[in-house]
Short mmCIF file of C-alpha atoms and ligand atoms in Angstrom, two decimals:
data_model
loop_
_atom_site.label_atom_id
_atom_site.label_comp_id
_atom_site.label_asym_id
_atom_site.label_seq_id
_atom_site.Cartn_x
_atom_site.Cartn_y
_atom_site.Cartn_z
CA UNK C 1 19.02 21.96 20.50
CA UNK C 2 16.77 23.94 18.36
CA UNK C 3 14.08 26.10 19.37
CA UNK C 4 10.94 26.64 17.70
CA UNK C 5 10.29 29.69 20.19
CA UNK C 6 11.20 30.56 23.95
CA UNK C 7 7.39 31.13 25.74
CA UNK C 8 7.76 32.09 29.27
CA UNK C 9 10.64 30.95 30.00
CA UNK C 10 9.96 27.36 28.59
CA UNK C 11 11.60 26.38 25.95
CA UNK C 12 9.58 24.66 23.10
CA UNK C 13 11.08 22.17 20.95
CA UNK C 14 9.06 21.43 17.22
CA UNK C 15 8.50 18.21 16.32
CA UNK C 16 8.37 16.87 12.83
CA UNK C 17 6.45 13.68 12.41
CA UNK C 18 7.85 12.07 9.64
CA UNK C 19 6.54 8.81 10.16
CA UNK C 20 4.65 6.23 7.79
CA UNK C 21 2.03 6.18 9.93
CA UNK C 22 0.21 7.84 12.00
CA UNK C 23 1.07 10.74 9.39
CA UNK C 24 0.14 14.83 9.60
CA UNK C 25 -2.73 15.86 9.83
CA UNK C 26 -4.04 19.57 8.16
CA UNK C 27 -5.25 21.64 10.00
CA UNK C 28 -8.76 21.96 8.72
CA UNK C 29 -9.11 18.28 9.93
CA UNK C 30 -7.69 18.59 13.27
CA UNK C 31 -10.50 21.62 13.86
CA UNK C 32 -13.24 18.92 12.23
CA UNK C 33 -12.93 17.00 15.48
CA UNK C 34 -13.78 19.75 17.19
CA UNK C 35 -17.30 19.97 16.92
CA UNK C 36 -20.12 18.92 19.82
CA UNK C 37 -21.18 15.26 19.47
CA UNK C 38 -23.86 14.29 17.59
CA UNK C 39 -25.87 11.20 17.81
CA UNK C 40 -25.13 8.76 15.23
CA UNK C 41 -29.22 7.61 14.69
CA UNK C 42 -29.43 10.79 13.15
CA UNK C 43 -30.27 11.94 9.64
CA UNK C 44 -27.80 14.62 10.45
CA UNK C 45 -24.99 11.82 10.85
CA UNK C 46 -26.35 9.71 8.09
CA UNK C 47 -25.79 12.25 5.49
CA UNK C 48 -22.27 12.59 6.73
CA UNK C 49 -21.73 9.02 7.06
CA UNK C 50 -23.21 8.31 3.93
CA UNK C 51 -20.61 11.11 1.86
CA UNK C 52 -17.24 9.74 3.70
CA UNK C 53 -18.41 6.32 2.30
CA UNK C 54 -18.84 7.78 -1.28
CA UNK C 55 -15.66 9.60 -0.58
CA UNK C 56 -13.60 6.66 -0.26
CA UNK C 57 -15.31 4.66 -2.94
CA UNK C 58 -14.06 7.57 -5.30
CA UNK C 59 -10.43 7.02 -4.39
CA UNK C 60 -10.75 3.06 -3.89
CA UNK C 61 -11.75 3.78 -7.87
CA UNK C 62 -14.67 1.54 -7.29
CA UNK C 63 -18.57 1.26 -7.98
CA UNK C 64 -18.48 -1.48 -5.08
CA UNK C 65 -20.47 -0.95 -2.09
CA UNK C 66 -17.25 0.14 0.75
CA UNK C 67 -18.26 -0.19 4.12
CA UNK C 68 -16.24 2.55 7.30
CA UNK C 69 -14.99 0.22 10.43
CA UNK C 70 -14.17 1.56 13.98
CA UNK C 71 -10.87 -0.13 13.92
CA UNK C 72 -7.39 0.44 12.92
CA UNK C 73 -6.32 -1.00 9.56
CA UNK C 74 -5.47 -4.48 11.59
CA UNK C 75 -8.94 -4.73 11.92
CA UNK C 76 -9.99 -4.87 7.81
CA UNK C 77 -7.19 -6.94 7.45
CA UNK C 78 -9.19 -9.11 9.71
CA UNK C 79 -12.35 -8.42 8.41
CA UNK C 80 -11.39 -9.72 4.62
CA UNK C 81 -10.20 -12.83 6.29
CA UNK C 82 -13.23 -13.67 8.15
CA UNK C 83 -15.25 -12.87 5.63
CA UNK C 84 -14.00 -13.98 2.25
CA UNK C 85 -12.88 -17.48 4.01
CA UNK C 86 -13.93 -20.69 5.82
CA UNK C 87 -12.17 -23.12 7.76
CA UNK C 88 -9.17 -24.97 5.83
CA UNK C 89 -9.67 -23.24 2.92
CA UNK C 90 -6.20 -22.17 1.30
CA UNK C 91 -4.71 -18.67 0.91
CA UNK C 92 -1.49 -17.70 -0.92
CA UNK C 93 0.18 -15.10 1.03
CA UNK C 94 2.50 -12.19 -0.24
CA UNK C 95 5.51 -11.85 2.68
CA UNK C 96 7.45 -9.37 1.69
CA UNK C 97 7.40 -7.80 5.19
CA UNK C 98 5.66 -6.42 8.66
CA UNK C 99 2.40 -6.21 6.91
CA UNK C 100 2.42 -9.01 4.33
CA UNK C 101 3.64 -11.06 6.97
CA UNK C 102 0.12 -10.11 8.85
CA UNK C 103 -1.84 -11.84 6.71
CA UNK C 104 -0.43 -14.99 7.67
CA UNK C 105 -0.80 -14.28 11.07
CA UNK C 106 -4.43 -13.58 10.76
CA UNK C 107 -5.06 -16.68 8.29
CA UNK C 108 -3.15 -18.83 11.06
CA UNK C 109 -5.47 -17.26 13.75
CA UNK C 110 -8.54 -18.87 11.80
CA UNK C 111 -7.24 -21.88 10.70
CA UNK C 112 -6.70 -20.96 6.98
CA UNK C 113 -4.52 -23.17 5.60
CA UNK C 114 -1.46 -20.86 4.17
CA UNK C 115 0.85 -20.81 1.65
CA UNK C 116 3.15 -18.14 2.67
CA UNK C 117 5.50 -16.91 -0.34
CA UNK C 118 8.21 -15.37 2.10
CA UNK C 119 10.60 -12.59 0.29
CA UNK C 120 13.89 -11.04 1.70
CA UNK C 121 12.86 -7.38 2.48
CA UNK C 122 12.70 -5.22 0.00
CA UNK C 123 12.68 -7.86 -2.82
CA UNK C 124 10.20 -7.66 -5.63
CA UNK C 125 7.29 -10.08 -6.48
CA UNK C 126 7.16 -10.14 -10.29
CA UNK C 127 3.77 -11.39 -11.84
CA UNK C 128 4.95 -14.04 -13.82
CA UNK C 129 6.44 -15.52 -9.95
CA UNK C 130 2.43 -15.72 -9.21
CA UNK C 131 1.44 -17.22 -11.99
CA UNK C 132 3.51 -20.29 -11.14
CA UNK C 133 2.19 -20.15 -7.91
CA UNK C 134 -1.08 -20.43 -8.79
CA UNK C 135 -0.65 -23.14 -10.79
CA UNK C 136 1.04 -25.12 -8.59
CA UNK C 137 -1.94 -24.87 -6.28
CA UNK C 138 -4.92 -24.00 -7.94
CA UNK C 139 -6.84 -24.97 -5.24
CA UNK C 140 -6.38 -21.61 -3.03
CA UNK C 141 -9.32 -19.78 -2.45
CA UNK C 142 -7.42 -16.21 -2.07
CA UNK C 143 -4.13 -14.35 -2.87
CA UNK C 144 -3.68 -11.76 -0.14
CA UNK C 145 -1.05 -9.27 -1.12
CA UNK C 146 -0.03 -5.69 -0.27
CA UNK C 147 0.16 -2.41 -2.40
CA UNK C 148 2.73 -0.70 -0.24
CA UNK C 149 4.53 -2.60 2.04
CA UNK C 150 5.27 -0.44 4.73
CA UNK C 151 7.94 -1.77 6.46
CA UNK C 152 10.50 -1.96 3.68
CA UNK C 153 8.91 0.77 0.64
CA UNK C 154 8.31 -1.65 -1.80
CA UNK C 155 5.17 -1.39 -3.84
CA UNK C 156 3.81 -4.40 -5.64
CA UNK C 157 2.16 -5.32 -9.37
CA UNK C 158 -1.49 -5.27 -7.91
CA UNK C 159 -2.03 -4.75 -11.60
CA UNK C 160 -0.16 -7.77 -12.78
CA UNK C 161 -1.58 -10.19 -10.05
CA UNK C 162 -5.70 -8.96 -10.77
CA UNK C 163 -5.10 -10.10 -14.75
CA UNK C 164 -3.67 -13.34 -13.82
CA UNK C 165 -5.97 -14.00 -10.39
CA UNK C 166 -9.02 -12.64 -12.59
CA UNK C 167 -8.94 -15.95 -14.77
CA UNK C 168 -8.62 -17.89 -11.92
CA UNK C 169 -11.97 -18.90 -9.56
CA UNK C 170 -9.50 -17.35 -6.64
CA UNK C 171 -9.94 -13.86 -5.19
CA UNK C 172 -7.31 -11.04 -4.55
CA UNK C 173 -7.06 -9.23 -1.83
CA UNK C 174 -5.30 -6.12 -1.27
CA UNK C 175 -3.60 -4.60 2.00
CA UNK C 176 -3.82 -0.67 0.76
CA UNK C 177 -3.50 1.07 4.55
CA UNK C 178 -1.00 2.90 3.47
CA UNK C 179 -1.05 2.93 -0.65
CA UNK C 180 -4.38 4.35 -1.25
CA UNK C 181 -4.01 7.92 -2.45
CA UNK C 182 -0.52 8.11 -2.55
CA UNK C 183 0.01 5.41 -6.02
CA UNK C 184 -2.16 3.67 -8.39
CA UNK C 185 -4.10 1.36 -7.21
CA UNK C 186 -7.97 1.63 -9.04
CA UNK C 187 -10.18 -1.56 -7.72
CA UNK C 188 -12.22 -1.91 -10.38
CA UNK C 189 -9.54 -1.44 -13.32
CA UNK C 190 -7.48 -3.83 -11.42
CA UNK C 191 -10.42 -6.71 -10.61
CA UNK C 192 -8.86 -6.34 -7.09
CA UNK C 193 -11.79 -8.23 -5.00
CA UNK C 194 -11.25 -7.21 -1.69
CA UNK C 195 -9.38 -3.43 -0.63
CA UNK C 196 -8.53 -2.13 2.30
CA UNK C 197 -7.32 0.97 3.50
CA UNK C 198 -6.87 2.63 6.45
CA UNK C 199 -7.65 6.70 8.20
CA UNK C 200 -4.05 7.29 9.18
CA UNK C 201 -1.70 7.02 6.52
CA UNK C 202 -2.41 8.57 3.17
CA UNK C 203 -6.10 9.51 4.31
CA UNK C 204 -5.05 12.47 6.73
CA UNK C 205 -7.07 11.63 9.55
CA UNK C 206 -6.12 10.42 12.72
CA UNK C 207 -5.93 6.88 13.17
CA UNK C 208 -9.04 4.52 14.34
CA UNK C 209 -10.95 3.88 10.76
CA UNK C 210 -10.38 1.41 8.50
CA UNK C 211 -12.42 0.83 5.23
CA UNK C 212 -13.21 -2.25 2.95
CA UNK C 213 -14.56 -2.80 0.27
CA UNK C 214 -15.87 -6.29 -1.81
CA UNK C 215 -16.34 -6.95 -5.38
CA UNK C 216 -19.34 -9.03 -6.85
CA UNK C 217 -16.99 -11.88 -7.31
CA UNK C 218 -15.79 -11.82 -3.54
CA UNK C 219 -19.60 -11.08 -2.06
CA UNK C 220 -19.80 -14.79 -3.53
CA UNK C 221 -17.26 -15.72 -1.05
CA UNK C 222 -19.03 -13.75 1.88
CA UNK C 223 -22.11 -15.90 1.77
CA UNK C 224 -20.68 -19.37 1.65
CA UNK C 225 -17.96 -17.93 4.05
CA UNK C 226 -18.28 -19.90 7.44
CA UNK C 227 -15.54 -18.89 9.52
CA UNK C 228 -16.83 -16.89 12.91
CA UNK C 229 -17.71 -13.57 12.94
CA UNK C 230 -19.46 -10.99 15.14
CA UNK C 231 -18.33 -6.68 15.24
CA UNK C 232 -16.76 -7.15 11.19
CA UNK C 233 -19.53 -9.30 10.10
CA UNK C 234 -19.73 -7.65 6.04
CA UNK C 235 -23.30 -8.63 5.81
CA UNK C 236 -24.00 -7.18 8.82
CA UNK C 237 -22.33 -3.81 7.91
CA UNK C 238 -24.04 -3.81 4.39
CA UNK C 239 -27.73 -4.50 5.53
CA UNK C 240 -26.73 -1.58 8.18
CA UNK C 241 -25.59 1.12 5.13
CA UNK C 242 -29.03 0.03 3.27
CA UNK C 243 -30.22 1.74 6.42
CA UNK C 244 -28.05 4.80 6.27
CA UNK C 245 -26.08 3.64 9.30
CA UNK C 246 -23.48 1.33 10.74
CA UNK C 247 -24.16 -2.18 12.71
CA UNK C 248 -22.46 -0.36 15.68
CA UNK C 249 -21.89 3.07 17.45
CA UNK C 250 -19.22 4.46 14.76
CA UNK C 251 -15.99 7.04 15.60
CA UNK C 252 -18.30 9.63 15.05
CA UNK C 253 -15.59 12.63 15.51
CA UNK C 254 -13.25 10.55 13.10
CA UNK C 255 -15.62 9.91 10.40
CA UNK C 256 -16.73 13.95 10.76
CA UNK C 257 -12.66 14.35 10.23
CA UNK C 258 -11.78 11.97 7.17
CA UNK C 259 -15.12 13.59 5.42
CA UNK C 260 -13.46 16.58 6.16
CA UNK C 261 -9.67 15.06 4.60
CA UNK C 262 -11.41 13.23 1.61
CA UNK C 263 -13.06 17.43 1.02
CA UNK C 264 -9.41 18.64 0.92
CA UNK C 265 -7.97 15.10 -0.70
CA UNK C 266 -10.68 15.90 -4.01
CA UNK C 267 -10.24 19.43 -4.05
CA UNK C 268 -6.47 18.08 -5.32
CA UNK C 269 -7.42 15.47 -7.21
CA UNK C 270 -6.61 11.82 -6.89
CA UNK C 271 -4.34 11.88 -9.62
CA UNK C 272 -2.22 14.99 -9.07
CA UNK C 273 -2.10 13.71 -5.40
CA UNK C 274 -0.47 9.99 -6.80
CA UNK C 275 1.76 12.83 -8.99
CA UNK C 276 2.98 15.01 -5.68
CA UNK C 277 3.89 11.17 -3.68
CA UNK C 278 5.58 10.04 -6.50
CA UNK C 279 7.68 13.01 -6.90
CA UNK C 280 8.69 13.65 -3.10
CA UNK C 281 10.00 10.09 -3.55
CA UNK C 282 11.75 10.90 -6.70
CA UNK C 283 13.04 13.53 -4.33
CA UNK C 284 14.15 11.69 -1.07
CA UNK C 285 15.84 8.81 -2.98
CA UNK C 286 17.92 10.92 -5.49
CA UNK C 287 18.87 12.79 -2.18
CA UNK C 288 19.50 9.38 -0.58
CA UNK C 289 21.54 8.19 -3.42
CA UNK C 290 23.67 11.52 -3.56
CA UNK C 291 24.98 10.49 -0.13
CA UNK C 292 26.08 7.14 -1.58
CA UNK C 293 23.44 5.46 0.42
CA UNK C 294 21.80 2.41 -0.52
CA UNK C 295 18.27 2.05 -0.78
CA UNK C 296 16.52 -1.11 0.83
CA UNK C 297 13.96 -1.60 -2.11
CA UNK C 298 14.27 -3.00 -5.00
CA UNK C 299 10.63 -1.68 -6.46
CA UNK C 300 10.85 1.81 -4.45
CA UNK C 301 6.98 2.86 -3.45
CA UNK C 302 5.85 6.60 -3.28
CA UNK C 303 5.12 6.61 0.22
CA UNK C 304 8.22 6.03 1.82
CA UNK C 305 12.00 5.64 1.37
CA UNK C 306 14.18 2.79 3.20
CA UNK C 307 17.75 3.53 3.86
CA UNK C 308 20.42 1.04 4.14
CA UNK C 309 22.39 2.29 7.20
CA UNK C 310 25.95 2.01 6.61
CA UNK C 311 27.79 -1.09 8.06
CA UNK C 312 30.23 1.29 10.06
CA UNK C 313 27.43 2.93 11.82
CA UNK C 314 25.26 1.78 14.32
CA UNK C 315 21.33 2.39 12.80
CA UNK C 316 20.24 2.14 16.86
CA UNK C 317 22.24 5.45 17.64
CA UNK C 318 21.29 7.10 14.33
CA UNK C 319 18.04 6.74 14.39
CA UNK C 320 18.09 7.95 18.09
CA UNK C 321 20.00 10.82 16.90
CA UNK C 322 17.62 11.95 14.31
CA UNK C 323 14.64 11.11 16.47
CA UNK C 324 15.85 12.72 20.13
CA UNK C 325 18.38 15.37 19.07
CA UNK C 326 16.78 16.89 16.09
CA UNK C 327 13.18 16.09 16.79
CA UNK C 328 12.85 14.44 13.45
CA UNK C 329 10.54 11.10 14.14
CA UNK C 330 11.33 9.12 10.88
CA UNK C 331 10.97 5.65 11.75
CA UNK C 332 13.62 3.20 12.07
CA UNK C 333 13.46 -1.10 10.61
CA UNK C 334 11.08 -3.24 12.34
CA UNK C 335 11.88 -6.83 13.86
CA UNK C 336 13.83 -9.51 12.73
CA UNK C 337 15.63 -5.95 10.70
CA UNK C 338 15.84 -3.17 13.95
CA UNK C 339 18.77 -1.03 13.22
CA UNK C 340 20.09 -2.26 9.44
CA UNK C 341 18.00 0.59 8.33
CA UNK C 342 15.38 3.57 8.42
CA UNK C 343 12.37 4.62 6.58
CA UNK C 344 12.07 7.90 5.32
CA UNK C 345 8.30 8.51 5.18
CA UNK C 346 6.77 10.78 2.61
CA UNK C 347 3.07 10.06 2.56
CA UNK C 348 -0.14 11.63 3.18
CA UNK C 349 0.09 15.30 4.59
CA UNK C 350 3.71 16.05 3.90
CA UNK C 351 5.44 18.27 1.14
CA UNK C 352 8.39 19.45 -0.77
CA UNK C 353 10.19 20.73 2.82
CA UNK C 354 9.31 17.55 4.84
CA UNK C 355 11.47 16.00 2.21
CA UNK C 356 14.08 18.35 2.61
CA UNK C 357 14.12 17.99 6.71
CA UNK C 358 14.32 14.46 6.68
CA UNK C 359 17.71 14.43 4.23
CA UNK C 360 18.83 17.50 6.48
CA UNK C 361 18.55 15.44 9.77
CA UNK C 362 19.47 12.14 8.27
CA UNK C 363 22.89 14.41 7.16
CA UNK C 364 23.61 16.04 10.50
CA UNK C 365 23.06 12.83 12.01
CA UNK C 366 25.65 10.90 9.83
CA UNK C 367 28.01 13.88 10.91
CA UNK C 368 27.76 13.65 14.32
CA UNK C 369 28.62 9.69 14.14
CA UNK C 370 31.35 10.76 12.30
CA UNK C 371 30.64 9.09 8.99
CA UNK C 372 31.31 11.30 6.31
CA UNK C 373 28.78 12.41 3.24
CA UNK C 374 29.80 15.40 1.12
CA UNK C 375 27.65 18.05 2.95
CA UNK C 376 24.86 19.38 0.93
CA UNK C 377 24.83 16.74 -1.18
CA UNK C 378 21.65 15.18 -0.60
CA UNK C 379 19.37 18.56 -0.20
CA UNK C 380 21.25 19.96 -3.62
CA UNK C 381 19.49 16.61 -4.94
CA UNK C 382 16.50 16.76 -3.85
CA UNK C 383 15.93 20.54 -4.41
CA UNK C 384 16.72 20.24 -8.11
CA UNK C 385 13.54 17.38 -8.61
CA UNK C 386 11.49 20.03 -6.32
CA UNK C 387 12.37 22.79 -8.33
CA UNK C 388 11.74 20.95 -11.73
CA UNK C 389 8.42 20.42 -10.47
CA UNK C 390 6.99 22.78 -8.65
CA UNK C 391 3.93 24.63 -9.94
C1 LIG W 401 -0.07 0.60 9.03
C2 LIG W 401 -0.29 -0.62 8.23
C3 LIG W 401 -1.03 -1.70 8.71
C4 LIG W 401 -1.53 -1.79 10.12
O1 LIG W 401 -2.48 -0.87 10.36
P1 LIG W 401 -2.94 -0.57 11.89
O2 LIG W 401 -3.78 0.65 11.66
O3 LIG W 401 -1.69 -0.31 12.67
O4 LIG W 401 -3.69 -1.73 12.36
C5 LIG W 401 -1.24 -2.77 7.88
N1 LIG W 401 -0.75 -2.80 6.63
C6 LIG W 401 -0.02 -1.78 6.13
C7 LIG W 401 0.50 -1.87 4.74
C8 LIG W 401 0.23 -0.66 6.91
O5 LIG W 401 0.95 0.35 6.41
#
């Protein structure tokens, strides 16, 4: 067992959340929630309100209006929907996982008309595989796709898809909850029309927010949009931000804490912080691969790495091991995939040594299941992209 410290006789055991969401949070943020409640009719809270907001439209990359939602991610997921759609209208849906998979769900929930494109986990979605798509049913009002998907660590072309959906008089909308500030993804650049994001993953803050965003093009589809709508109505929320405030009583403490993130996320810059995600993956996979693991993805995505667990060993026990003996809370394959493998996170809040713990644990781990790796191996890896690269 390890021991962070012995206190009175009670033994305290350090965690490390390595997870892909909720993520770390620094600790100038965690004292941010600190502070006596303020009223949220306020000029006080309007300024603060009113700086998050231009905080996330600088790393959205957009000169869009973006709107802050008391929700978790789930709920701008359900926002875009119910805004940008109306009864039996047709979306094309990107399943390449948990997540993409949710937009089907939601569409379903509505009665959207979908036309799911359903990928093996882990598989790619090339842009020219759209394009066909869209011809073959150029009626669909919307393309809902994700940056990152979570579940497997597979980023997609967002690029790719805005230049072909652009032409089009379709929208695309992206699922960024866990892409945004941890890999490309500029709204504007990209003629994405709808973005969402979320507090918990690559924003630092502790989950409970969830922001959106709408271009020009997909404002259109908000007024002719007749599908019901009541706490995520967009109109409602933009009419309220004229005013300096929000249709409803906001997370006040949480907002006050992702102002406080977004302070720490520009003081590194956007770009060097895309730079530090990309190369802690570079990191975990070439430590991954030294083991003569597999990886699950074929388009790897800077936030997190899936590992293949080897057919001898049960992934259950493993993950169990990593998680309960050494305190290391990676996370392990969702359903219909629970134990074939587990993700490696490496996203918001984490660094060079979260890296290294995660390969550490995911070694001792194979060891005590009695699968053999050459010891070392995947740390030696990893340290050698680290050390190239640390400034
Ligand atoms: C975490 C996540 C979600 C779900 O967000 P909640 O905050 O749990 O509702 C959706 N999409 C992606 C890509 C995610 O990573």
């Amino acid at each position: 067992m390890f021991l962070l410290a012995v206190h009175e006789g009670v033994m305290i055991k350090k965690k490390y959340l390595l997870s892909p969401g909720p993520t770390p949070i620094p600790e100038g943020v965690l004292k941010a929630a600190a502070q006596p409640i303020m009223h949220h009719r306020t000029e006080e809270f309007s300024a603060i309100l009113l700086e998050t907001t231009e905080g996330i439209k600088d790393i959205f990359q957009t000169e869009n209006d973006a709107f802050i939602l008391t929700s978790s991610g789930s709920g701008a997921m359900e926002a875009a929907v119910v805004n940008a759609l109306s009864p039996g209208d047709l979306a094309i849906t990107i399943n390449g996982g948990k997540f993409g998979g949710r937009w089907s769900e939601i569409c379903h929930a509505y009665g959207v008309n979908v036309h799911e494109i359903s990928l093996d986990w882990g598989e790619d979605f090339p842009k020219h595989r759209l394009a066909e798509e869209l011809e073959a049913h150029p009626e669909a009002k919307a393309v809902f796709s994700t940056l990152t998907e979570t579940s497997t660590g597979t980023v997609f072309d967002i690029q790719g898809y805005g230049e072909l959906i652009s032409e089009t008089r379709s929208i695309l909308v992206v699922d960024g909850i866990s892409g945004i500030g941890a890999t490309p993804c500029p709204m504007d650049e990209w003629n994405i029309d709808v973005l969402i994001s979320g507090s918990q993953k690559s924003f630092m803050t502790p989950p409970g927010l969830a922001y959106i965003s709408f271009s020009p093009k997909a404002w259109q589809f908000v007024d002719k949009s007749s599908l019901p709508k009541f706490y995520f109505d967009a109109k409602a929320a933009k009419k309220s931000l004229e005013r300096k405030t929000t249709p409803w009583t906001p997370s006040i403490s949480l907002i006050i804490q992702q102002k406080e993130a977004l302070r720490i996320i520009e003081n590194i810059g956007l770009e060097n912080l895309i730079a530090h995600h990309r190369i802690l993956g570079n990191a975990t996979r070439a430590g991954v691969e030294a083991l003569g693991l597999e990886l699950l993805s074929k388009r790897p995505a800077n936030i997190l790495t899936a590992v293949k667990i080897p057919a001898k060993i049960d992934g259950i026990r493993l993950l169990k091991a990593m998680q309960d003996k050494y305190n290391v809370y990676v996370a392990g394959a969702q359903e219909p995939h629970k134990g074939e493998f587990i993700r490696i996170a490496h996203l918001g809040y984490m660094g060079g040594f979260d890296v290294i713990t995660a390969l550490s644990a995911l070694e001792m781990s194979l060891s005590d299941l009695h699968y053999k790796v050459p010891e070392g191996a995947s740390i030696k890896a990893a340290q050698n992209i680290l050390k190239e690269n640390w400034e």
